[in-house]
C-alpha cells in the first residue's frame, strides 16, 4: 500500500501544478468561456484594460452541504501610469466521515462516534444470568482541508504594447483521520457469581495522513496589437512546487486472561508503528502564445501552451515496526516470547512531465442582451518517474522458558536480517479533449442569467515496471543463554526478479454550471454560481 501511496502522491503533485485556477463567477457559470474584469486582472498585462478600480469579495459558508469557511478579498487600482492588482483567497473544511459504526437502528455514525454493547449469558442453565460481557468502542473519522492563495499583479503600457508581471502563491494542507487508525476499544468479561473480571482486553490506535502542497508561480505577460482587431500575447512562467505526504499510525493491544488473579501473569500485547514521509519537489516551466480577434459581434481566441516539469524525489522514508509479547507464569518464573520486526525503506529518484495544449473559443454577440460561446481544449502529455528503493529488514525473537536457570541453552535470542534494492519505472501518456459551451442572457439590464456545460474525455496509458537490482543473503544468528551461538545464511533462489503492469484509463464526464448576475446599482454587482453537485458560491464586486 505504501508504494502505491508514493506513486500516487507523485502523480498528484504533477497534476496540481498551477493549482490556482482563479476564475470569475461569470467564467465559472458559463463553462470557462465568458470573461469579466476579474479574469483580466489575473493576466497582469491586461490589467490596464479594466476601466476604473474594482474591489472583489467572496463570502461562502456552504460547499456540498458542509460548512466551508471561505473568504476572498482583492481588487485593482491605478497609480499614475502603473496598474496594480491583488487577491487573497482562503477556505477550510472539516467534514465528518462514516466511522463504520451504526446506532441501534442501523443508521451510520460519523465524525466522533461511540457505541456500548452488553451481552448477558446463562451458562449453567439455571435460569439466571451468570456471565456478562461489556464492550465500548469509540472511532473518529474526519477529512480536513485548508487552502490559501495569493495573487499580485502589476502592469502598464510600453508604447502601444502592454507588459506585466505576476506572482501567485498556493498553499494547501489536508489531513485524513480514518476510523481504522483512530479508535479506542475496551472489553471485559465479568462473572456475576463471583463479581470478578475474568478476562479483559483493550486496544487503541491513532493515525493521520497529512498532505501539504506549496507552490510559487512567477510569470511575465506581454500583449501587442498586430493589426486592427487582432492582438497577440505571450506568457512565460516558472512554478517551483513542493509537496509533503506523511502517514503516521500507532496501535496497541493488551489482553489479560487472568485479571482476577494478580499473582498470575497471562498476557498478550501487540504494538505497531508505521511512519511514511514522502516529500517531493519539482519545477514547472511553461510558455503560452495567445491571439484574440475581436470584431465587436464576434470574438475568437487561440492559445497554445507548452510546459516541462522536472521532478525530484529525495530520501522518502517508509518505516514499519511491530512487536508482539506473550508472558505466562510457569513455575517460579515467567515464560516470555517476544517477536519484533523492523523494516525501513528509503527511496530516491527523479522524473519529468511534458505537455502541450491548445485552447480555442468563439464568442457570438447576436445582440446586446445575448452572449453565446463554444470552445475546444486539446491536451497531450507524457512523462516518466524512476525511483530506487532500498529495503532493510530485521526480525528479533526472544525466548525465556521461565525456569530458575539464568544461563542455560533453553533461553535464546535470534536476529534475522536481509535487504534488497528495487527500481520502479512508471511511464505514461495522456490526452484530453474538452468541449465547453456557455450562454448569458440579460433578461433585464440589471439581471443576467448564465448557463454552461463542459464535456471532457480523458485518456491515460500508464506502465509500471519493477526490477530487482540486488538482494542480500538472509542472515540469521541465534545466541543462547549459555554463551553458544549458531549462524545460518540463506541465499534467495525464488526471489521475484521483476514485474510489469499496464493500466489504461478512459473517463468521459460532463459538468453543468448555472449562475445569476445582479446589478442593483452601477457601482455594485452580485454574482451567484452553482453546479449540479450543489457547489454554491456568491460574490460582491464594488466598482469605483
Short mmCIF file of C-alpha atoms in Angstrom, two decimals:
data_model
loop_
_atom_site.label_atom_id
_atom_site.label_comp_id
_atom_site.label_asym_id
_atom_site.label_seq_id
_atom_site.Cartn_x
_atom_site.Cartn_y
_atom_site.Cartn_z
CA UNK A 1 0.00 0.00 0.00
CA UNK A 2 2.79 2.40 0.85
CA UNK A 3 4.37 2.05 -2.62
CA UNK A 4 1.03 2.90 -4.19
CA UNK A 5 0.81 5.87 -1.81
CA UNK A 6 4.24 7.03 -3.02
CA UNK A 7 3.35 6.75 -6.71
CA UNK A 8 0.00 8.39 -6.16
CA UNK A 9 1.48 11.31 -4.25
CA UNK A 10 3.97 11.96 -7.07
CA UNK A 11 1.24 11.99 -9.71
CA UNK A 12 -0.95 14.23 -7.55
CA UNK A 13 1.96 16.63 -7.35
CA UNK A 14 2.36 16.70 -11.14
CA UNK A 15 -1.28 17.46 -11.85
CA UNK A 16 -1.53 20.00 -9.02
CA UNK A 17 0.90 22.38 -10.70
CA UNK A 18 -0.64 25.81 -11.39
CA UNK A 19 -3.30 24.80 -8.87
CA UNK A 20 -4.62 28.36 -8.52
CA UNK A 21 -7.34 28.33 -11.15
CA UNK A 22 -8.81 31.71 -10.39
CA UNK A 23 -11.92 32.43 -12.43
CA UNK A 24 -14.71 34.92 -12.16
CA UNK A 25 -18.18 33.68 -11.36
CA UNK A 26 -19.16 34.65 -14.88
CA UNK A 27 -16.48 32.31 -16.21
CA UNK A 28 -17.41 29.55 -13.77
CA UNK A 29 -21.09 29.60 -14.68
CA UNK A 30 -20.50 29.69 -18.48
CA UNK A 31 -18.18 26.72 -18.77
CA UNK A 32 -15.00 28.83 -18.56
CA UNK A 33 -15.74 30.87 -21.68
CA UNK A 34 -17.08 34.36 -20.85
CA UNK A 35 -14.73 36.73 -19.03
CA UNK A 36 -15.24 39.74 -16.84
CA UNK A 37 -12.82 42.22 -15.27
CA UNK A 38 -11.76 39.71 -12.62
CA UNK A 39 -10.29 37.47 -15.34
CA UNK A 40 -8.50 40.41 -16.95
CA UNK A 41 -6.92 41.18 -13.59
CA UNK A 42 -5.33 37.70 -13.40
CA UNK A 43 -3.34 38.44 -16.59
CA UNK A 44 -1.11 41.34 -15.46
CA UNK A 45 -0.58 42.76 -18.96
CA UNK A 46 -4.37 43.05 -19.36
CA UNK A 47 -4.97 44.92 -16.08
CA UNK A 48 -4.78 48.27 -17.95
CA UNK A 49 -7.88 47.23 -19.93
CA UNK A 50 -10.03 47.43 -16.78
CA UNK A 51 -11.87 50.73 -16.73
CA UNK A 52 -11.66 52.07 -13.20
CA UNK A 53 -10.99 50.21 -9.97
CA UNK A 54 -12.59 47.13 -8.51
CA UNK A 55 -12.98 45.53 -5.09
CA UNK A 56 -13.84 41.84 -5.12
CA UNK A 57 -15.24 39.80 -2.24
CA UNK A 58 -16.28 36.18 -1.98
CA UNK A 59 -18.07 35.04 1.13
CA UNK A 60 -19.42 31.50 1.26
CA UNK A 61 -20.18 29.05 4.03
CA UNK A 62 -21.77 26.19 2.13
CA UNK A 63 -19.91 23.74 -0.07
CA UNK A 64 -21.60 20.42 -0.92
CA UNK A 65 -23.81 20.87 2.13
CA UNK A 66 -20.93 21.36 4.61
CA UNK A 67 -19.60 24.45 6.34
CA UNK A 68 -16.61 25.66 4.39
CA UNK A 69 -15.46 29.00 5.84
CA UNK A 70 -14.45 30.56 2.53
CA UNK A 71 -13.17 34.10 2.09
CA UNK A 72 -11.77 36.18 -0.76
CA UNK A 73 -10.75 39.81 -0.92
CA UNK A 74 -8.99 41.64 -3.72
CA UNK A 75 -9.12 44.31 -6.35
CA UNK A 76 -7.25 46.56 -8.70
CA UNK A 77 -6.36 50.22 -8.96
CA UNK A 78 -4.13 52.65 -10.86
CA UNK A 79 -1.31 54.85 -9.57
CA UNK A 80 0.00 57.26 -12.18
CA UNK A 81 0.75 55.05 -15.20
CA UNK A 82 1.11 51.80 -13.24
CA UNK A 83 -1.76 49.36 -12.74
CA UNK A 84 -1.87 47.15 -9.65
CA UNK A 85 -3.97 44.15 -8.66
CA UNK A 86 -4.06 41.75 -5.74
CA UNK A 87 -6.12 38.89 -4.34
CA UNK A 88 -6.16 36.78 -1.22
CA UNK A 89 -8.33 33.68 -1.10
CA UNK A 90 -8.66 31.17 1.72
CA UNK A 91 -11.05 28.39 2.68
CA UNK A 92 -11.14 25.47 5.07
CA UNK A 93 -13.34 22.45 5.59
CA UNK A 94 -13.72 19.83 8.30
CA UNK A 95 -16.04 17.12 7.08
CA UNK A 96 -17.17 14.15 9.19
CA UNK A 97 -16.87 10.75 7.55
CA UNK A 98 -18.51 7.39 8.16
CA UNK A 99 -16.84 5.58 11.08
CA UNK A 100 -18.04 2.04 10.26
CA UNK A 101 -20.24 2.27 13.38
CA UNK A 102 -24.04 2.24 13.42
CA UNK A 103 -26.66 3.05 16.02
CA UNK A 104 -29.25 0.55 17.18
CA UNK A 105 -31.45 1.41 14.19
CA UNK A 106 -28.71 0.80 11.64
CA UNK A 107 -28.04 4.47 10.94
CA UNK A 108 -24.40 5.30 10.15
CA UNK A 109 -22.42 7.27 12.74
CA UNK A 110 -19.94 9.89 11.53
CA UNK A 111 -17.26 12.14 13.00
CA UNK A 112 -16.56 11.17 16.61
CA UNK A 113 -18.76 8.20 17.46
CA UNK A 114 -19.03 5.57 20.17
CA UNK A 115 -21.17 2.54 20.92
CA UNK A 116 -21.77 0.39 24.02
CA UNK A 117 -22.71 -3.28 23.94
CA UNK A 118 -23.80 -5.58 26.77
CA UNK A 119 -24.20 -9.37 26.44
CA UNK A 120 -25.71 -11.45 29.29
CA UNK A 121 -25.47 -15.25 29.36
CA UNK A 122 -26.88 -18.09 31.42
CA UNK A 123 -24.05 -20.56 31.15
CA UNK A 124 -25.17 -23.10 33.79
CA UNK A 125 -28.77 -23.18 32.54
CA UNK A 126 -30.39 -22.42 35.91
CA UNK A 127 -32.49 -19.56 34.55
CA UNK A 128 -30.30 -16.80 36.00
CA UNK A 129 -27.65 -14.76 34.23
CA UNK A 130 -24.17 -15.69 35.47
CA UNK A 131 -21.94 -14.07 32.79
CA UNK A 132 -21.74 -10.51 31.48
CA UNK A 133 -19.66 -9.09 28.62
CA UNK A 134 -19.27 -5.32 28.35
CA UNK A 135 -17.67 -3.57 25.39
CA UNK A 136 -17.14 0.07 24.49
CA UNK A 137 -15.83 1.28 21.11
CA UNK A 138 -15.01 4.83 20.05
CA UNK A 139 -13.96 5.76 16.49
CA UNK A 140 -13.12 9.02 14.74
CA UNK A 141 -13.27 9.81 11.02
CA UNK A 142 -12.72 13.27 9.52
CA UNK A 143 -11.42 14.97 6.40
CA UNK A 144 -9.78 18.34 6.95
CA UNK A 145 -8.56 20.75 4.28
CA UNK A 146 -7.26 24.30 4.22
CA UNK A 147 -6.43 26.38 1.14
CA UNK A 148 -4.88 29.80 0.78
CA UNK A 149 -3.94 31.60 -2.44
CA UNK A 150 -2.35 34.97 -3.03
CA UNK A 151 -2.01 36.85 -6.30
CA UNK A 152 -0.10 40.04 -7.03
CA UNK A 153 0.00 41.66 -10.46
CA UNK A 154 1.48 44.82 -11.92
CA UNK A 155 1.01 46.04 -15.48
CA UNK A 156 1.42 49.03 -17.70
CA UNK A 157 1.88 50.32 -21.24
CA UNK A 158 5.09 50.12 -23.22
CA UNK A 159 4.23 52.30 -26.19
CA UNK A 160 1.22 50.63 -27.78
CA UNK A 161 2.13 47.35 -26.13
CA UNK A 162 1.23 46.15 -22.66
CA UNK A 163 3.53 44.31 -20.26
CA UNK A 164 3.00 42.87 -16.79
CA UNK A 165 4.47 40.72 -14.06
CA UNK A 166 2.50 38.33 -11.87
CA UNK A 167 3.12 36.28 -8.76
CA UNK A 168 0.90 33.53 -7.34
CA UNK A 169 1.45 31.61 -4.10
CA UNK A 170 -0.62 28.50 -3.38
CA UNK A 171 -0.69 26.67 -0.06
CA UNK A 172 -2.79 23.58 0.57
CA UNK A 173 -2.84 21.39 3.66
CA UNK A 174 -5.04 18.42 4.40
CA UNK A 175 -5.49 15.66 6.93
CA UNK A 176 -7.36 12.37 6.77
CA UNK A 177 -8.38 10.87 10.10
CA UNK A 178 -9.62 7.36 9.36
CA UNK A 179 -11.59 5.21 11.79
CA UNK A 180 -9.36 2.19 11.03
CA UNK A 181 -6.47 4.04 12.71
CA UNK A 182 -8.32 6.18 15.28
CA UNK A 183 -10.19 4.09 17.82
CA UNK A 184 -10.37 3.06 21.47
CA UNK A 185 -11.84 -0.30 22.45
CA UNK A 186 -12.35 -1.96 25.83
CA UNK A 187 -13.88 -5.35 26.52
CA UNK A 188 -14.40 -7.11 29.87
CA UNK A 189 -15.95 -10.42 30.87
CA UNK A 190 -17.49 -10.43 34.35
CA UNK A 191 -18.60 -13.41 36.45
CA UNK A 192 -21.90 -12.37 38.01
CA UNK A 193 -21.44 -15.11 40.61
CA UNK A 194 -18.04 -14.01 41.97
CA UNK A 195 -18.31 -10.40 40.72
CA UNK A 196 -14.78 -10.76 39.34
CA UNK A 197 -13.46 -9.71 35.95
CA UNK A 198 -12.19 -12.96 34.44
CA UNK A 199 -10.98 -11.58 31.10
CA UNK A 200 -10.19 -8.15 29.70
CA UNK A 201 -8.72 -6.70 26.57
CA UNK A 202 -8.24 -3.20 25.27
CA UNK A 203 -6.84 -1.65 22.14
CA UNK A 204 -6.31 1.83 20.84
CA UNK A 205 -4.92 3.42 17.74
CA UNK A 206 -4.04 6.85 16.45
CA UNK A 207 -3.14 7.74 12.91
CA UNK A 208 -3.20 10.57 10.40
CA UNK A 209 -2.44 11.03 6.75
CA UNK A 210 -1.23 14.58 6.14
CA UNK A 211 -0.85 16.33 2.80
CA UNK A 212 0.78 19.66 2.05
CA UNK A 213 1.37 21.40 -1.28
CA UNK A 214 3.19 24.68 -1.67
CA UNK A 215 3.93 26.43 -4.93
CA UNK A 216 5.07 29.83 -6.17
CA UNK A 217 4.34 30.94 -9.71
CA UNK A 218 6.36 33.78 -11.30
CA UNK A 219 5.33 34.86 -14.77
CA UNK A 220 5.74 37.62 -17.36
CA UNK A 221 2.90 38.64 -19.64
CA UNK A 222 3.11 40.66 -22.85
CA UNK A 223 0.43 41.81 -25.31
CA UNK A 224 0.77 43.78 -28.52
CA UNK A 225 -1.63 44.87 -31.27
CA UNK A 226 -0.84 43.19 -34.59
CA UNK A 227 -3.46 44.57 -36.96
CA UNK A 228 -6.86 46.12 -36.46
CA UNK A 229 -8.98 43.99 -34.09
CA UNK A 230 -6.16 41.44 -33.59
CA UNK A 231 -3.92 41.22 -30.52
CA UNK A 232 -1.17 38.74 -29.77
CA UNK A 233 0.12 37.85 -26.36
CA UNK A 234 2.82 35.78 -24.71
CA UNK A 235 3.33 34.44 -21.22
CA UNK A 236 6.45 32.88 -19.74
CA UNK A 237 6.40 31.40 -16.27
CA UNK A 238 8.20 29.31 -13.69
CA UNK A 239 6.47 27.39 -10.92
CA UNK A 240 8.58 25.72 -8.19
CA UNK A 241 6.43 23.24 -6.30
CA UNK A 242 6.91 21.28 -3.07
CA UNK A 243 4.68 18.61 -1.64
CA UNK A 244 4.81 16.55 1.51
CA UNK A 245 2.74 13.48 2.28
CA UNK A 246 3.11 11.90 5.70
CA UNK A 247 1.38 8.84 7.13
CA UNK A 248 1.60 8.01 10.85
CA UNK A 249 -0.12 5.11 12.57
CA UNK A 250 0.36 3.70 16.08
CA UNK A 251 -1.68 0.90 17.64
CA UNK A 252 -1.56 -1.03 20.91
CA UNK A 253 -3.41 -4.16 22.04
CA UNK A 254 -3.47 -5.62 25.56
CA UNK A 255 -5.13 -8.93 26.56
CA UNK A 256 -5.21 -10.24 30.14
CA UNK A 257 -6.54 -13.75 30.53
CA UNK A 258 -6.46 -13.77 34.36
CA UNK A 259 -7.13 -10.22 35.61
CA UNK A 260 -8.81 -11.51 38.79
CA UNK A 261 -5.58 -13.21 39.96
CA UNK A 262 -2.78 -10.69 40.42
CA UNK A 263 -0.31 -13.49 41.13
CA UNK A 264 -0.86 -14.99 37.68
CA UNK A 265 0.67 -13.39 34.61
CA UNK A 266 -1.09 -14.43 31.45
CA UNK A 267 -0.96 -11.54 28.98
CA UNK A 268 -0.58 -10.83 25.30
CA UNK A 269 0.42 -7.42 23.90
CA UNK A 270 0.92 -6.07 20.39
CA UNK A 271 2.47 -2.75 19.48
CA UNK A 272 2.64 -1.49 15.91
CA UNK A 273 4.02 1.74 14.50
CA UNK A 274 4.04 2.93 10.89
CA UNK A 275 5.66 6.08 9.60
CA UNK A 276 5.87 7.19 5.99
CA UNK A 277 7.22 10.52 4.75
CA UNK A 278 7.20 11.31 1.01
CA UNK A 279 8.43 14.84 0.30
CA UNK A 280 8.92 15.78 -3.37
CA UNK A 281 9.85 18.90 -5.24
CA UNK A 282 9.50 19.99 -8.85
CA UNK A 283 9.88 22.97 -11.12
CA UNK A 284 7.42 23.72 -13.88
CA UNK A 285 8.47 25.89 -16.86
CA UNK A 286 5.76 26.96 -19.28
CA UNK A 287 5.22 29.20 -22.29
CA UNK A 288 1.96 30.37 -23.85
CA UNK A 289 1.22 32.15 -27.13
CA UNK A 290 -2.21 33.74 -27.49
CA UNK A 291 -4.22 35.57 -30.13
CA UNK A 292 -7.52 37.42 -29.77
CA UNK A 293 -9.60 38.65 -32.68
CA UNK A 294 -12.46 40.96 -31.66
CA UNK A 295 -14.76 42.46 -34.26
CA UNK A 296 -17.44 43.52 -31.80
CA UNK A 297 -20.05 40.95 -32.86
CA UNK A 298 -17.56 38.09 -32.71
CA UNK A 299 -14.53 37.25 -30.60
CA UNK A 300 -12.12 34.42 -31.48
CA UNK A 301 -9.38 33.08 -29.19
CA UNK A 302 -6.45 30.77 -29.83
CA UNK A 303 -3.98 29.71 -27.10
CA UNK A 304 -1.07 27.27 -27.34
CA UNK A 305 0.75 26.32 -24.12
CA UNK A 306 3.85 24.17 -23.68
CA UNK A 307 5.25 23.09 -20.32
CA UNK A 308 8.04 20.98 -18.90
CA UNK A 309 8.12 19.74 -15.32
CA UNK A 310 11.20 18.32 -13.62
CA UNK A 311 10.57 16.20 -10.52
CA UNK A 312 12.94 15.40 -7.67
CA UNK A 313 12.40 12.62 -5.14
CA UNK A 314 14.89 12.57 -2.25
CA UNK A 315 15.06 10.49 0.93
CA UNK A 316 11.48 9.31 1.01
CA UNK A 317 11.24 7.05 4.04
CA UNK A 318 8.90 4.21 4.97
CA UNK A 319 9.27 2.66 8.42
CA UNK A 320 7.25 -0.19 9.91
CA UNK A 321 7.74 -1.60 13.41
CA UNK A 322 5.74 -4.41 15.02
CA UNK A 323 6.23 -6.06 18.42
CA UNK A 324 4.34 -9.00 19.94
CA UNK A 325 4.91 -10.14 23.55
CA UNK A 326 3.41 -13.18 25.31
CA UNK A 327 4.03 -13.54 29.05
CA UNK A 328 2.89 -16.55 31.04
CA UNK A 329 3.59 -17.63 34.63
CA UNK A 330 5.36 -21.02 34.64
CA UNK A 331 6.61 -22.43 37.92
CA UNK A 332 8.84 -19.98 39.77
CA UNK A 333 9.42 -17.67 36.81
CA UNK A 334 7.79 -16.06 33.79
CA UNK A 335 7.90 -17.50 30.33
CA UNK A 336 8.36 -14.73 27.76
CA UNK A 337 8.19 -14.79 23.98
CA UNK A 338 9.00 -11.58 22.14
CA UNK A 339 8.83 -11.09 18.36
CA UNK A 340 9.64 -7.79 16.69
CA UNK A 341 10.06 -6.84 13.05
CA UNK A 342 11.61 -3.62 11.84
CA UNK A 343 11.54 -2.62 8.17
CA UNK A 344 12.97 0.61 6.77
CA UNK A 345 12.75 1.57 3.09
CA UNK A 346 14.47 4.63 1.60
CA UNK A 347 13.52 5.89 -1.88
CA UNK A 348 15.21 8.36 -4.23
CA UNK A 349 14.60 9.22 -7.82
CA UNK A 350 13.52 11.73 -10.43
CA UNK A 351 11.03 12.25 -13.22
CA UNK A 352 9.69 14.66 -15.79
CA UNK A 353 6.42 15.60 -17.47
CA UNK A 354 5.94 17.32 -20.84
CA UNK A 355 2.66 18.77 -22.01
CA UNK A 356 1.26 20.74 -24.93
CA UNK A 357 -2.26 22.10 -25.12
CA UNK A 358 -4.43 24.12 -27.47
CA UNK A 359 -7.44 26.14 -26.42
CA UNK A 360 -9.77 27.89 -28.79
CA UNK A 361 -13.11 29.58 -28.38
CA UNK A 362 -15.53 31.73 -30.31
CA UNK A 363 -17.98 34.16 -28.73
CA UNK A 364 -21.06 35.35 -30.64
CA UNK A 365 -22.88 38.55 -29.70
CA UNK A 366 -26.10 38.48 -31.77
CA UNK A 367 -27.50 41.33 -29.64
CA UNK A 368 -26.62 43.48 -26.68
CA UNK A 369 -28.58 41.07 -24.45
CA UNK A 370 -27.18 37.71 -25.52
CA UNK A 371 -23.75 36.10 -25.48
CA UNK A 372 -23.15 32.59 -26.76
CA UNK A 373 -19.76 30.85 -26.70
CA UNK A 374 -18.29 27.49 -27.60
CA UNK A 375 -14.75 26.21 -27.29
CA UNK A 376 -12.36 23.32 -27.57
CA UNK A 377 -9.40 22.37 -25.42
CA UNK A 378 -6.91 19.69 -26.52
CA UNK A 379 -4.24 18.43 -24.13
CA UNK A 380 -1.49 15.90 -24.74
CA UNK A 381 1.28 14.94 -22.34
CA UNK A 382 3.74 12.26 -21.37
CA UNK A 383 6.27 11.63 -18.66
CA UNK A 384 8.20 9.15 -16.59
CA UNK A 385 9.14 8.64 -12.96
CA UNK A 386 12.03 6.49 -11.74
CA UNK A 387 12.55 5.59 -8.10
CA UNK A 388 15.06 3.30 -6.45
CA UNK A 389 14.07 1.88 -3.07
CA UNK A 390 16.47 0.24 -0.63
CA UNK A 391 14.76 -2.07 1.87
CA UNK A 392 16.36 -3.20 5.12
CA UNK A 393 14.61 -5.86 7.18
CA UNK A 394 15.37 -7.05 10.72
CA UNK A 395 13.47 -9.59 12.82
CA UNK A 396 14.20 -10.18 16.52
CA UNK A 397 12.95 -13.19 18.51
CA UNK A 398 13.45 -13.64 22.27
CA UNK A 399 12.51 -16.73 24.29
CA UNK A 400 12.85 -17.30 28.06
CA UNK A 401 11.41 -20.55 29.37
CA UNK A 402 10.71 -19.25 32.90
CA UNK A 403 12.86 -21.69 34.88
CA UNK A 404 15.30 -20.64 37.59
CA UNK A 405 18.40 -21.15 35.44
CA UNK A 406 19.55 -17.82 34.06
CA UNK A 407 22.30 -19.16 31.84
CA UNK A 408 21.07 -22.25 30.05
CA UNK A 409 20.69 -23.39 26.48
CA UNK A 410 16.87 -23.15 26.66
CA UNK A 411 16.89 -19.34 26.59
CA UNK A 412 17.93 -17.62 23.36
CA UNK A 413 17.67 -14.59 21.12
CA UNK A 414 17.53 -14.79 17.32
CA UNK A 415 18.20 -11.95 14.85
CA UNK A 416 17.46 -12.24 11.12
CA UNK A 417 18.46 -9.54 8.64
CA UNK A 418 18.10 -9.08 4.88
CA UNK A 419 18.00 -6.26 2.34
CA UNK A 420 17.23 -5.59 -1.29
CA UNK A 421 17.16 -2.78 -3.83
CA UNK A 422 14.27 -2.31 -6.27
CA UNK A 423 13.87 0.16 -9.14
CA UNK A 424 10.37 1.19 -10.20
CA UNK A 425 9.85 2.98 -13.50
CA UNK A 426 6.49 4.49 -14.39
CA UNK A 427 5.96 5.80 -17.91
CA UNK A 428 2.70 7.31 -19.07
CA UNK A 429 0.99 9.36 -21.71
CA UNK A 430 -2.34 11.08 -21.53
CA UNK A 431 -4.67 13.18 -23.62
CA UNK A 432 -7.86 15.10 -23.04
CA UNK A 433 -10.46 16.83 -25.13
CA UNK A 434 -12.88 19.34 -23.63
CA UNK A 435 -15.85 20.89 -25.43
CA UNK A 436 -17.31 23.73 -23.35
CA UNK A 437 -20.34 25.83 -24.22
CA UNK A 438 -21.65 28.89 -22.41
CA UNK A 439 -24.61 31.24 -22.57
CA UNK A 440 -25.56 34.58 -20.98
CA UNK A 441 -28.86 36.39 -21.33
CA UNK A 442 -29.67 39.81 -19.92
CA UNK A 443 -33.37 39.31 -19.20
CA UNK A 444 -33.31 42.82 -17.76
CA UNK A 445 -30.47 45.35 -17.72
CA UNK A 446 -29.82 44.52 -14.08
CA UNK A 447 -30.39 40.72 -14.23
CA UNK A 448 -28.14 38.29 -16.12
CA UNK A 449 -28.90 34.58 -16.43
CA UNK A 450 -25.98 32.27 -17.22
CA UNK A 451 -25.54 28.60 -18.03
CA UNK A 452 -22.76 26.40 -19.28
CA UNK A 453 -21.65 22.83 -19.85
CA UNK A 454 -18.31 21.16 -20.43
CA UNK A 455 -17.81 17.69 -21.85
CA UNK A 456 -14.41 16.13 -21.10
CA UNK A 457 -12.91 12.88 -22.29
CA UNK A 458 -9.69 11.84 -20.59
CA UNK A 459 -7.40 9.01 -21.71
CA UNK A 460 -4.35 7.73 -19.89
CA UNK A 461 -1.97 4.84 -20.59
CA UNK A 462 0.43 4.01 -17.78
CA UNK A 463 3.01 1.25 -17.44
CA UNK A 464 4.92 0.48 -14.26
CA UNK A 465 7.86 -1.91 -14.22
CA UNK A 466 9.62 -3.13 -11.10
CA UNK A 467 13.13 -4.60 -11.27
CA UNK A 468 15.11 -6.26 -8.51
CA UNK A 469 18.56 -4.65 -8.69
CA UNK A 470 20.21 -6.51 -5.83
CA UNK A 471 19.37 -8.70 -2.86
CA UNK A 472 21.44 -9.72 0.13
CA UNK A 473 21.58 -13.13 1.70
CA UNK A 474 19.29 -13.73 4.65
CA UNK A 475 21.50 -13.90 7.71
CA UNK A 476 20.28 -15.43 10.98
CA UNK A 477 22.22 -15.61 14.25
CA UNK A 478 20.92 -17.35 17.38
CA UNK A 479 22.61 -16.61 20.74
CA UNK A 480 21.83 -19.00 23.62
CA UNK A 481 21.90 -18.28 27.32
CA UNK A 482 24.98 -20.44 27.87
CA UNK A 483 27.09 -18.33 25.53
CA UNK A 484 26.92 -20.57 22.46
CA UNK A 485 25.51 -19.43 19.17
CA UNK A 486 24.61 -20.66 15.69
CA UNK A 487 24.52 -18.86 12.35
CA UNK A 488 22.78 -19.60 9.09
CA UNK A 489 22.83 -17.96 5.68
CA UNK A 490 20.09 -18.47 3.12
CA UNK A 491 20.67 -17.36 -0.44
CA UNK A 492 17.37 -16.40 -2.10
CA UNK A 493 16.68 -18.55 -5.12
CA UNK A 494 12.99 -17.85 -5.67
CA UNK A 495 13.18 -14.06 -5.48
CA UNK A 496 10.78 -12.20 -7.77
CA UNK A 497 13.12 -10.57 -10.27
CA UNK A 498 10.59 -8.05 -11.51
CA UNK A 499 7.07 -7.29 -12.66
CA UNK A 500 5.23 -5.09 -15.11
CA UNK A 501 1.74 -3.60 -15.10
CA UNK A 502 -0.09 -1.55 -17.74
CA UNK A 503 -3.27 0.36 -16.98
CA UNK A 504 -5.47 2.26 -19.42
CA UNK A 505 -7.98 4.80 -18.12
CA UNK A 506 -10.79 6.29 -20.18
CA UNK A 507 -13.02 8.80 -18.40
CA UNK A 508 -15.85 10.71 -20.07
CA UNK A 509 -17.61 13.35 -17.97
CA UNK A 510 -19.95 16.29 -18.47
CA UNK A 511 -20.29 19.12 -15.95
CA UNK A 512 -23.09 21.66 -15.91
CA UNK A 513 -23.00 25.17 -14.47
CA UNK A 514 -25.56 27.83 -13.65
CA UNK A 515 -25.31 31.41 -12.47
CA UNK A 516 -27.06 34.73 -11.95
CA UNK A 517 -25.63 38.23 -12.11
CA UNK A 518 -27.48 41.06 -10.39
CA UNK A 519 -26.56 44.74 -10.80
CA UNK A 520 -28.72 46.79 -8.42
CA UNK A 521 -26.52 49.89 -8.83
CA UNK A 522 -23.89 50.85 -11.40
CA UNK A 523 -21.20 50.53 -8.71
CA UNK A 524 -22.33 47.15 -7.29
CA UNK A 525 -22.62 43.70 -8.81
CA UNK A 526 -23.69 40.46 -7.14
CA UNK A 527 -22.85 37.12 -8.77
CA UNK A 528 -24.04 33.68 -7.79
CA UNK A 529 -22.84 30.37 -9.24
CA UNK A 530 -23.97 26.80 -8.72
CA UNK A 531 -23.11 23.40 -10.20
CA UNK A 532 -25.19 20.24 -10.48
CA UNK A 533 -23.30 18.92 -7.42
CA UNK A 534 -24.71 21.88 -5.45
CA UNK A 535 -21.47 23.78 -5.00
CA UNK A 536 -22.87 27.21 -4.24
CA UNK A 537 -20.99 30.49 -4.00
CA UNK A 538 -21.76 34.19 -4.08
CA UNK A 539 -19.60 37.29 -4.62
CA UNK A 540 -19.91 41.05 -4.43
CA UNK A 541 -17.99 43.46 -6.65
CA UNK A 542 -17.67 47.15 -5.91
CA UNK A 543 -16.73 49.36 -8.88
CA UNK A 544 -15.17 52.77 -8.47
#
